[in-house]
Coordinates of C-alpha atoms in Angstrom, one line a residue:
M125 CA 23.6 63.1 9.8
N126 CA 20.8 65.4 9.1
A127 CA 19.1 68.0 11.0
S128 CA 16.8 66.4 11.9
G129 CA 19.3 63.4 13.3
Q130 CA 21.1 66.1 14.8
A131 CA 18.3 67.7 17.0
F132 CA 17.1 63.8 18.2
L133 CA 20.8 63.4 19.4
A134 CA 21.2 66.8 21.4
A135 CA 17.5 65.8 22.7
R136 CA 19.2 63.0 24.1
D137 CA 22.5 64.4 25.0
T138 CA 20.8 66.1 27.1
L139 CA 19.4 63.8 29.2
I140 CA 22.0 61.4 29.6
K141 CA 23.8 64.0 30.6
Y142 CA 22.0 64.7 33.6
R143 CA 20.4 61.1 33.9
A144 CA 21.2 61.4 38.1
D145 CA 20.2 65.1 38.4
Y146 CA 16.4 65.4 37.5
A147 CA 16.2 69.3 38.3
Q148 CA 18.9 69.6 35.9
A149 CA 16.8 67.7 33.4
V150 CA 13.9 69.4 33.3
K151 CA 15.5 72.4 33.1
H152 CA 17.8 72.3 30.4
F153 CA 15.5 69.7 28.4
T154 CA 13.3 70.7 25.3
W155 CA 11.5 68.8 22.4
P156 CA 12.7 68.7 18.9
R157 CA 9.8 70.2 16.6
L158 CA 10.7 68.4 13.2
E159 CA 8.8 68.6 10.5
H160 CA 10.5 65.5 8.9
F161 CA 12.2 62.4 10.7
N162 CA 12.7 59.1 10.0
W163 CA 14.2 57.4 13.2
A164 CA 15.7 54.1 11.2
L165 CA 17.5 56.7 8.1
D166 CA 18.4 59.6 10.3
Y167 CA 19.1 58.3 13.4
F168 CA 19.8 54.8 14.2
D169 CA 21.8 54.1 10.6
E170 CA 24.2 56.8 11.3
M171 CA 24.7 55.7 14.9
A172 CA 25.2 52.1 13.3
R173 CA 27.7 53.1 10.5
G174 CA 30.9 51.1 11.0
N175 CA 29.3 50.2 14.5
E176 CA 30.2 46.7 15.3
H177 CA 29.3 46.9 19.1
T178 CA 26.9 44.1 19.9
A179 CA 23.3 45.8 19.4
L180 CA 21.3 42.6 19.8
V181 CA 21.3 39.1 22.1
I182 CA 18.8 36.7 21.5
V183 CA 18.8 34.1 24.2
G184 CA 16.4 30.9 24.6
G185 CA 15.9 27.3 23.1
G186 CA 19.4 26.3 23.8
T187 CA 20.9 29.3 21.5
T188 CA 22.3 32.2 21.6
R189 CA 22.0 34.8 18.3
T190 CA 23.6 38.1 18.5
A191 CA 23.9 41.0 16.0
T192 CA 25.9 44.5 15.7
F193 CA 24.5 47.9 15.2
A194 CA 26.2 47.6 11.7
H195 CA 24.8 44.0 10.9
M196 CA 21.1 45.4 11.9
A197 CA 21.5 48.4 9.7
K198 CA 22.6 46.3 7.0
R199 CA 20.0 43.7 7.4
S200 CA 17.2 46.2 7.7
A201 CA 18.2 47.6 4.3
Q202 CA 17.4 44.2 2.6
V203 CA 14.3 43.5 4.8
A204 CA 12.7 47.3 3.3
N205 CA 14.2 46.1 -0.1
H206 CA 12.3 42.8 -0.4
L207 CA 8.9 44.1 1.4
R208 CA 9.2 46.9 -1.4
Q209 CA 10.1 44.0 -4.5
L210 CA 6.7 42.7 -2.3
G211 CA 4.8 45.5 -3.2
V212 CA 4.9 46.9 0.3
K213 CA 4.3 50.9 -0.2
R214 CA 4.5 53.5 2.3
G215 CA 1.3 54.0 4.6
D216 CA 0.8 50.7 4.0
A217 CA 0.2 48.4 7.1
I218 CA 2.2 45.6 8.4
M219 CA 0.9 42.5 10.7
L220 CA 4.0 41.6 13.0
M221 CA 3.7 38.5 14.6
M222 CA 6.4 36.4 16.1
G223 CA 8.7 35.8 19.1
N224 CA 11.8 37.4 20.0
E225 CA 14.1 36.8 16.7
P226 CA 16.5 39.3 15.3
E227 CA 14.0 38.9 12.2
L228 CA 11.5 40.9 14.4
W229 CA 13.6 43.8 14.8
E230 CA 15.0 43.9 11.3
T231 CA 11.7 44.1 9.8
M232 CA 10.6 46.8 12.5
L233 CA 13.6 48.9 11.6
A234 CA 12.4 47.8 7.5
A235 CA 8.9 48.8 8.1
I236 CA 10.2 52.5 9.5
K237 CA 12.5 53.0 6.5
L238 CA 9.4 51.8 4.0
G239 CA 7.2 54.3 5.8
A240 CA 5.3 51.7 6.5
P241 CA 3.3 51.2 9.8
F242 CA 3.8 47.8 11.3
I243 CA 1.2 46.3 13.8
P244 CA 3.2 44.2 16.6
C245 CA 1.0 41.8 17.3
S246 CA 0.8 38.9 20.3
V247 CA 1.4 35.3 19.4
L248 CA -1.4 34.4 21.6
L249 CA -3.7 36.1 19.2
T250 CA -6.6 34.1 17.5
P251 CA -7.4 34.0 13.9
K252 CA -10.5 35.7 15.4
D253 CA -8.5 38.3 16.6
L254 CA -6.3 39.2 13.7
A255 CA -9.4 39.3 11.2
D256 CA -10.5 41.9 13.0
R257 CA -7.0 43.7 13.5
M258 CA -6.7 43.5 10.1
Q259 CA -10.1 44.7 9.1
R260 CA -10.0 47.8 11.2
S261 CA -6.4 48.7 10.6
G262 CA -6.7 48.2 6.2
A263 CA -3.4 46.1 7.1
R264 CA -2.5 43.2 4.0
H265 CA 0.9 42.5 4.5
V266 CA 1.9 39.9 6.7
V267 CA 5.2 38.8 8.5
T268 CA 5.2 35.7 10.8
V269 CA 6.7 32.3 11.3
P270 CA 5.4 29.1 9.9
E271 CA 3.8 28.2 13.2
Y272 CA 1.6 31.2 13.2
A273 CA 0.5 31.6 9.4
E274 CA -2.2 29.2 9.1
R275 CA -4.1 31.9 12.1
F276 CA -4.1 34.3 8.7
T277 CA -6.6 34.4 6.4
A278 CA -5.9 35.1 2.7
S279 CA -4.7 39.1 2.5
G280 CA -3.8 40.1 -1.0
G281 CA -0.8 41.4 0.1
A282 CA 2.5 40.2 1.1
R283 CA 2.9 37.3 2.8
V284 CA 6.7 36.4 4.3
C285 CA 7.5 33.8 6.5
V286 CA 10.7 33.7 9.0
G287 CA 12.4 30.2 9.5
A288 CA 13.3 27.3 7.2
K289 CA 10.2 26.0 6.1
T290 CA 7.7 28.3 3.9
P291 CA 4.0 27.3 3.9
A292 CA 2.4 27.5 0.4
G293 CA 1.3 30.9 -0.7
W294 CA 3.8 32.8 1.8
M295 CA 7.5 34.3 0.4
N296 CA 10.8 33.1 2.6
H297 CA 12.4 35.9 4.6
N298 CA 15.5 34.9 3.7
A299 CA 15.2 36.1 0.4
A300 CA 16.0 39.9 1.6
Y301 CA 18.9 38.7 2.3
Q302 CA 19.8 38.2 -1.6
L303 CA 19.3 42.2 -1.7
P304 CA 21.6 45.3 -1.8
E305 CA 22.4 46.0 1.5
A306 CA 21.8 50.0 0.7
F307 CA 18.2 51.2 1.0
K308 CA 16.9 54.3 -1.2
P309 CA 13.5 55.8 0.3
D310 CA 11.1 57.5 -2.4
G311 CA 10.9 60.6 -0.2
E312 CA 11.3 62.1 2.8
T313 CA 9.0 61.0 5.8
R314 CA 6.8 63.4 7.5
A315 CA 7.1 63.5 11.4
D316 CA 3.1 62.8 11.6
D317 CA 3.5 60.1 9.3
A318 CA 2.0 56.7 11.1
M319 CA 4.6 54.4 12.1
I320 CA 2.7 52.2 14.8
Y321 CA -0.7 51.4 14.9
Y322 CA -0.6 49.6 18.2
F323 CA -4.3 47.7 19.5
T324 CA -4.6 48.3 23.8
S325 CA -4.3 45.4 25.7
G326 CA -8.4 45.6 26.3
T327 CA -8.9 45.3 30.4
T328 CA -12.6 47.1 30.0
S329 CA -13.2 46.7 26.6
Q330 CA -12.6 46.4 22.9
P331 CA -9.5 47.2 22.2
K332 CA -8.3 50.5 20.7
L333 CA -6.5 51.3 18.2
V334 CA -3.7 53.8 19.1
V335 CA -2.0 55.9 16.2
Q336 CA 1.7 56.6 17.0
T337 CA 3.9 58.8 14.2
H338 CA 7.4 58.9 13.3
A339 CA 9.2 61.8 15.1
S340 CA 6.4 61.8 17.8
Y341 CA 6.7 57.8 19.0
P342 CA 10.5 57.1 18.8
M343 CA 11.6 60.7 20.3
G344 CA 9.4 60.5 22.9
H345 CA 11.1 57.6 24.2
L346 CA 14.2 59.6 25.3
T347 CA 11.8 59.7 28.6
T348 CA 11.6 56.0 28.9
M349 CA 15.7 55.7 28.5
Y350 CA 15.7 58.5 31.1
W351 CA 13.2 56.7 33.6
V352 CA 15.7 53.1 33.0
G353 CA 19.5 55.3 33.2
M354 CA 20.4 53.8 30.5
K355 CA 23.7 55.5 28.8
P356 CA 25.7 54.4 25.4
G357 CA 27.7 51.1 26.4
D358 CA 24.5 49.3 28.6
V359 CA 23.5 46.1 28.1
H360 CA 19.7 46.2 29.0
F361 CA 17.0 43.8 29.5
N362 CA 13.5 44.1 29.4
L363 CA 11.6 41.1 30.3
S364 CA 8.5 41.3 27.6
S365 CA 6.9 39.6 24.9
P366 CA 6.7 41.4 21.6
G367 CA 2.8 42.5 21.2
W368 CA 2.9 44.9 23.7
A369 CA 3.7 48.3 24.1
K370 CA 6.4 48.1 26.7
H371 CA 8.4 46.0 24.0
A372 CA 9.0 48.4 22.0
W373 CA 9.1 51.1 24.8
S374 CA 12.0 49.0 26.2
S375 CA 13.3 46.3 23.6
F376 CA 13.3 48.2 21.1
F377 CA 13.5 52.3 20.9
A378 CA 14.7 53.3 24.2
P379 CA 17.6 51.3 24.4
W380 CA 18.9 51.8 20.9
N381 CA 18.1 55.5 21.5
A382 CA 20.6 55.0 24.0
E383 CA 23.4 53.0 21.9
A384 CA 22.2 50.1 24.5
T385 CA 22.6 45.8 23.7
I386 CA 19.5 44.8 24.2
V387 CA 19.0 41.3 25.5
A388 CA 15.9 39.5 24.8
M389 CA 14.8 36.0 25.8
N390 CA 12.2 33.4 24.9
M391 CA 11.1 31.4 27.4
D392 CA 8.2 28.2 26.7
R393 CA 7.2 28.5 30.3
F394 CA 8.5 31.2 32.8
D395 CA 11.6 30.0 35.4
A396 CA 13.1 32.6 37.5
K397 CA 16.5 30.5 38.3
V398 CA 16.8 30.6 33.9
L399 CA 16.1 34.0 34.4
L400 CA 18.7 35.0 36.6
Q401 CA 21.1 33.0 35.1
C402 CA 20.1 35.1 32.1
L403 CA 20.9 38.2 33.5
A404 CA 24.1 36.8 35.0
D405 CA 25.7 35.3 31.9
Q406 CA 24.2 38.9 30.0
H407 CA 25.9 40.9 32.3
V408 CA 23.0 42.9 32.3
A409 CA 23.3 46.5 33.9
T410 CA 19.8 47.6 33.7
F411 CA 16.2 45.6 33.7
C412 CA 12.8 45.9 33.9
A413 CA 10.3 43.6 34.1
P414 CA 6.5 43.5 35.4
P415 CA 5.0 43.2 38.6
T416 CA 4.0 39.8 38.3
V417 CA 7.0 38.4 37.2
W418 CA 8.7 40.8 40.3
R419 CA 6.8 38.9 42.6
M420 CA 7.5 35.2 41.2
M421 CA 11.7 36.1 41.3
I422 CA 11.2 37.0 45.2
Q423 CA 10.3 33.5 45.4
Q424 CA 14.4 32.2 45.1
D425 CA 17.0 32.9 46.8
L426 CA 17.9 36.6 45.2
K427 CA 20.7 36.7 48.0
A428 CA 22.4 33.5 46.4
W429 CA 23.0 36.0 43.1
K430 CA 24.1 39.3 44.1
G431 CA 27.8 38.7 43.3
K432 CA 27.1 37.1 40.2
L433 CA 25.1 40.3 38.9
A434 CA 26.1 43.6 37.6
L435 CA 22.4 45.0 38.5
R436 CA 22.6 49.0 38.4
E437 CA 19.2 50.2 37.6
L438 CA 15.9 48.2 38.3
V439 CA 12.8 49.0 36.9
S440 CA 9.0 48.0 37.0
A441 CA 6.5 49.0 34.7
G442 CA 2.5 47.6 33.6
E443 CA 1.0 48.2 37.1
P444 CA 2.5 49.8 40.2
L445 CA 5.1 47.4 42.2
N446 CA 4.1 46.4 45.9
P447 CA 6.2 48.2 48.5
E448 CA 6.9 44.7 50.0
V449 CA 8.5 43.3 46.6
I450 CA 10.5 46.1 46.4
A451 CA 11.7 45.9 50.0
R452 CA 12.8 42.7 49.4
V453 CA 14.5 42.7 46.3
R454 CA 16.7 45.9 48.0
D455 CA 17.3 43.7 50.9
A456 CA 19.0 40.7 48.6
W457 CA 20.6 42.8 46.0
G458 CA 20.8 46.7 47.5
V459 CA 19.2 48.1 44.4
T460 CA 16.1 49.5 44.6
I461 CA 13.5 48.8 41.7
R462 CA 11.8 52.3 40.5
D463 CA 8.2 52.6 39.2
G464 CA 7.4 54.3 35.9
Y465 CA 3.9 55.2 34.6
G466 CA 3.1 55.8 31.1
Q467 CA 0.7 53.7 28.9
T468 CA 0.0 52.2 25.3
E469 CA -0.9 55.9 24.2
T470 CA 2.6 57.2 25.8
P471 CA 5.9 56.8 26.5
A472 CA 7.0 57.1 30.4
I473 CA 5.4 59.8 31.8
I474 CA 5.8 59.7 35.4
A475 CA 8.5 58.0 36.9
N476 CA 11.4 57.8 40.1
S477 CA 14.7 57.8 37.4
P478 CA 18.3 57.7 39.0
G479 CA 19.5 60.1 41.6
Q480 CA 15.6 61.1 42.7
K481 CA 14.6 61.3 45.8
L482 CA 12.6 57.5 46.3
K483 CA 9.3 58.2 48.3
E484 CA 7.8 54.7 49.7
G485 CA 4.6 53.7 47.3
S486 CA 5.5 56.6 45.0
V487 CA 5.6 56.3 41.2
G488 CA 7.5 59.5 41.1
R489 CA 7.1 62.9 39.3
P490 CA 6.6 63.7 35.6
M491 CA 9.4 63.4 33.3
P492 CA 11.1 66.0 31.3
G493 CA 9.0 67.6 29.0
F494 CA 5.8 66.6 30.2
H495 CA 2.9 68.8 32.7
I496 CA 1.1 66.5 34.1
E497 CA -2.1 67.8 36.7
L498 CA -4.6 65.6 38.5
L499 CA -8.0 66.8 37.4
D500 CA -11.5 65.8 39.3
G501 CA -14.7 65.3 38.0
D502 CA -15.2 69.2 37.4
G503 CA -11.9 69.2 35.3
K504 CA -10.4 71.3 38.0
T505 CA -7.3 70.7 39.3
A506 CA -6.8 68.3 43.1
D507 CA -4.5 66.6 44.9
E508 CA -6.5 63.6 44.0
G509 CA -7.6 63.0 40.4
E510 CA -7.4 61.4 37.3
V511 CA -4.0 61.9 35.3
S512 CA -3.9 64.2 32.7
I513 CA -1.0 65.3 30.6
A514 CA -1.4 69.0 29.5
L515 CA -1.8 69.8 25.6
T516 CA -0.5 73.6 25.3
P517 CA 1.4 75.9 25.6
E518 CA 3.1 72.9 23.1
R519 CA 1.7 69.6 22.8
P520 CA 4.1 67.1 24.5
V521 CA 6.0 64.6 22.1
G522 CA 5.4 61.1 22.4
L523 CA 1.6 61.9 23.1
M524 CA -0.4 59.5 20.4
Q525 CA -1.6 61.3 17.5
G526 CA -5.3 59.6 17.9
Y527 CA -7.0 56.9 17.5
L528 CA -7.8 55.2 14.4
Q529 CA -10.9 56.3 12.6
D530 CA -12.8 56.7 16.0
A531 CA -12.6 60.7 16.4
E532 CA -15.2 60.7 19.1
R533 CA -13.1 58.5 21.0
T534 CA -9.9 60.6 20.4
A535 CA -12.0 64.3 21.0
K536 CA -13.4 62.2 24.4
V537 CA -10.3 61.5 26.0
M538 CA -7.9 65.1 24.5
R539 CA -10.8 67.6 25.7
G540 CA -10.3 70.4 27.3
G541 CA -6.8 71.3 26.9
F542 CA -5.7 67.9 28.1
Y543 CA -5.1 64.0 27.5
H544 CA -7.0 62.4 30.0
T545 CA -5.2 58.8 31.1
G546 CA -8.6 57.5 33.0
D547 CA -6.1 56.7 35.7
V548 CA -5.9 58.0 39.3
A549 CA -3.3 59.1 41.4
M550 CA -2.7 61.3 44.6
R551 CA 0.3 64.3 44.7
D552 CA 1.7 65.1 47.7
K553 CA 2.9 69.0 48.6
D554 CA 6.5 68.4 46.9
G555 CA 5.3 67.0 43.7
W556 CA 5.5 63.4 43.9
F557 CA 2.7 61.6 42.7
T558 CA 1.1 57.9 43.9
Y559 CA -1.0 55.9 41.9
V560 CA -4.1 54.7 43.2
G561 CA -5.7 52.9 40.2
R562 CA -7.5 53.0 37.2
A563 CA -11.1 55.4 37.7
D564 CA -13.1 51.9 36.4
D565 CA -11.1 49.9 39.1
V566 CA -11.9 52.0 42.7
F567 CA -15.0 51.7 44.0
K568 CA -16.8 52.6 47.0
A569 CA -17.5 50.1 50.3
S570 CA -19.8 51.7 53.0
D571 CA -19.5 55.1 51.1
Y572 CA -15.6 54.8 51.7
R573 CA -13.3 55.2 49.0
I574 CA -11.4 52.0 48.2
S575 CA -8.0 51.4 45.5
P576 CA -7.7 48.0 45.2
F577 CA -3.7 48.6 44.9
E578 CA -3.6 49.6 48.2
L579 CA -5.4 46.7 49.7
E580 CA -3.5 44.2 47.4
S581 CA -0.2 45.5 48.4
V582 CA -0.8 44.5 51.7
M583 CA -2.4 40.9 51.2
I584 CA 0.8 39.8 49.4
T585 CA 3.4 40.9 51.8
H586 CA 1.5 37.4 53.8
P587 CA 4.3 35.0 53.1
D588 CA 2.1 32.3 51.7
I589 CA 0.5 34.9 49.1
V590 CA 1.9 35.2 45.6
E591 CA -0.3 37.8 43.9
A592 CA -4.0 39.6 45.0
A593 CA -6.7 41.4 43.1
V594 CA -9.4 42.9 45.0
V595 CA -12.8 43.6 43.6
P596 CA -16.1 44.9 44.9
S597 CA -18.6 42.6 45.6
P598 CA -21.9 43.3 46.6
D599 CA -23.5 43.8 49.5
P600 CA -27.1 44.0 50.6
V601 CA -25.7 46.2 53.9
R602 CA -22.9 48.1 52.2
T603 CA -23.7 48.2 48.8
S604 CA -20.8 46.5 48.1
V605 CA -17.4 44.9 50.4
P606 CA -14.0 44.3 49.6
K607 CA -13.2 40.9 47.8
A608 CA -9.7 39.6 47.5
F609 CA -9.0 36.4 44.2
V610 CA -5.5 35.4 46.1
T611 CA -3.1 33.4 44.5
V612 CA -0.7 31.1 46.8
K613 CA 2.7 29.6 47.1
A614 CA 2.9 26.2 45.5
G615 CA 2.9 23.3 48.5
T616 CA 0.4 25.9 50.6
Q617 CA -2.7 23.9 51.6
I618 CA -6.5 25.5 51.5
T619 CA -8.1 24.6 54.5
P620 CA -10.3 27.0 56.6
E621 CA -7.2 27.6 59.1
F622 CA -5.3 29.1 56.5
A623 CA -8.4 31.3 55.5
R624 CA -8.6 32.8 59.0
A625 CA -4.8 33.4 59.5
V626 CA -5.0 35.6 56.7
F627 CA -8.3 37.3 57.6
V628 CA -6.1 38.2 60.9
F629 CA -3.2 39.5 59.0
E630 CA -5.0 42.0 57.5
R631 CA -7.3 43.1 59.6
K632 CA -4.2 43.8 61.6
E633 CA -2.9 46.0 58.5
L634 CA -6.1 47.7 57.5
A635 CA -8.3 49.9 58.8
A636 CA -11.6 48.7 59.8
Y637 CA -13.2 50.8 56.6
K638 CA -10.4 49.0 54.3
R639 CA -10.8 45.6 55.3
V640 CA -10.7 42.5 52.6
R641 CA -14.2 41.0 53.7
R642 CA -14.0 37.9 51.4
I643 CA -11.6 36.1 50.3
Q644 CA -11.5 33.6 47.2
F645 CA -8.5 31.4 46.6
V646 CA -7.9 30.6 43.2
D647 CA -5.2 28.8 41.1
D648 CA -4.6 31.9 38.7
L649 CA -5.7 35.4 38.2
P650 CA -7.1 36.8 34.6
K651 CA -4.5 38.9 33.1
T652 CA -4.1 40.9 29.8
I653 CA -1.7 39.7 26.9
S654 CA 0.9 42.4 28.7
G655 CA 0.2 40.8 32.5
K656 CA -2.4 43.1 33.7
I657 CA -4.8 42.1 35.9
R658 CA -8.1 41.7 34.8
R659 CA -10.2 43.1 37.6
V660 CA -13.2 44.0 34.7
Q661 CA -13.7 40.2 34.5
L662 CA -13.5 39.5 38.5
R663 CA -15.9 42.0 39.1
A664 CA -18.3 40.9 36.4
D665 CA -17.9 37.3 37.6
E666 CA -18.4 38.3 41.0
A667 CA -21.7 40.2 40.2
E668 CA -22.7 37.2 38.5
R669 CA -22.1 35.1 41.6
R670 CA -23.4 37.3 44.1
A671 CA -27.0 37.9 42.2
A672 CA -27.3 34.1 42.3
N673 CA -26.6 33.6 46.2
Q674 CA -23.6 31.3 44.9
R675 CA -20.0 31.4 46.4
G676 CA -16.9 30.8 44.8
E677 CA -14.7 27.4 45.3
H678 CA -12.4 28.0 47.9
E679 CA -14.4 31.1 49.1
F680 CA -14.0 31.8 52.6
L681 CA -16.7 35.1 54.3
E682 CA -15.3 37.2 57.3
E683 CA -18.8 35.6 59.1
D684 CA -17.4 32.4 58.7
F685 CA -15.1 33.3 61.7
P686 CA -17.6 34.7 64.1
D687 CA -13.9 35.0 66.3
L688 CA -12.3 37.2 64.3
K689 CA -12.4 40.4 66.4
Q690 CA -10.9 38.9 69.4
E691 CA -7.4 38.9 67.0
S692 CA -8.1 42.4 65.4
K693 CA -6.1 45.3 66.5

């Protein structure tokens, strides 16, 4: 292993050594500063040489496919040789669009070896979405599966299909397996060369194009590994679809940084029982899922699974997880779900790592290697403010290089010696952070500042409510009032009596100025491809509805029930 690989491994081993001792991890961990680094060549291939431990398990479609670390190293070398043969050069961008298939991991490793930035794409993207991404990124090369091939227009570059059938004008991925199992790079990979182009999930605007680099991004996910609590030999399952940054976080870099087995799953439609069976069958030790999944899982009899599972660490990411969900899983399994926080632009930067004291509702403390401040509107430190990463005295590893071809937006978020996340949090006297919400989601009602997340956390403690999203609803007297869009358990009848009961419930749990004044029951909440609730869409729709003086279907107002005060605390 060369000097760069050794420096990476030393940093990793420090975090594994202190995986349950936060204070010592912060004290001893430092980021390696490298001039050249290629994670796939300098670390993965060296770690994988002769390593017959299972690296990857893909479950779904009635089959289970596995691959060892040694196999993945050889396959990715063949794929890199094939892509080079088809004209892919260092610096060329490659669009990747497929489900959880071994070929996806082979191609991501191959692209890194080539020095060709790859662009993970959700299978939900439309031809229009893909055309925009190709135009903005400059990508000409595509690797996909036959069912999605027709969504791509002619690109003038390599067009590779994974699977038995090969559409006209496309090359088959399997041709790579006839090529040599060793790959020779055309030169060294600079640490600041682009490795991945991410399009953000676009909750409030057109997706931004995030540039992550070769040394910074995979090395940055040492903190993700630390947060989850992975160690060599673990079996890790991250429930995520390709195309979301969290897939690279916890279904690629972090587990293989730890030399852990990755389990991935394909489900046409989410089924909690199928998921639980997979956790049991694969002896999963560390498990990560988004809040939406956790909320659906607690609808099952989790206690019945306790003796069948090998789970040691549970984490949640994407949005903060409501305390009620955490409590119910802990009651069933005796394991506490630990929240973590990061963005497409970063790895895990604030989290509850193993061995830390857990505070109710807190997202944790800054990860080793990150200095986090909360900044108010004047750019001064405060106990509540925008989560901001200090860029001095040294820029932390894992932070994006910037937004591609958007110097103005990059400068805006990197202003004043900080990277500004756009998220608001509070910090207590002991240094624990509590998430408040996106700066764009927090609103005022009667001059009181309202955090949607706080109200949503109360709403979902109602036994018949599955999910809730709170937004401001325009009001002629109070400027705006909190309105909750709510989904309920299957079989729940939406009646005025039920709506009144929900109003009574939340009024007993919330201070008067925070109370939800309007409730609309819906079948589904709008979400991004990464599973985040699009409150911006609900907010816009609500403003339009109120301007037209319309009431939504299955919407109830507190004034519909004039006797509510009798049952308030």
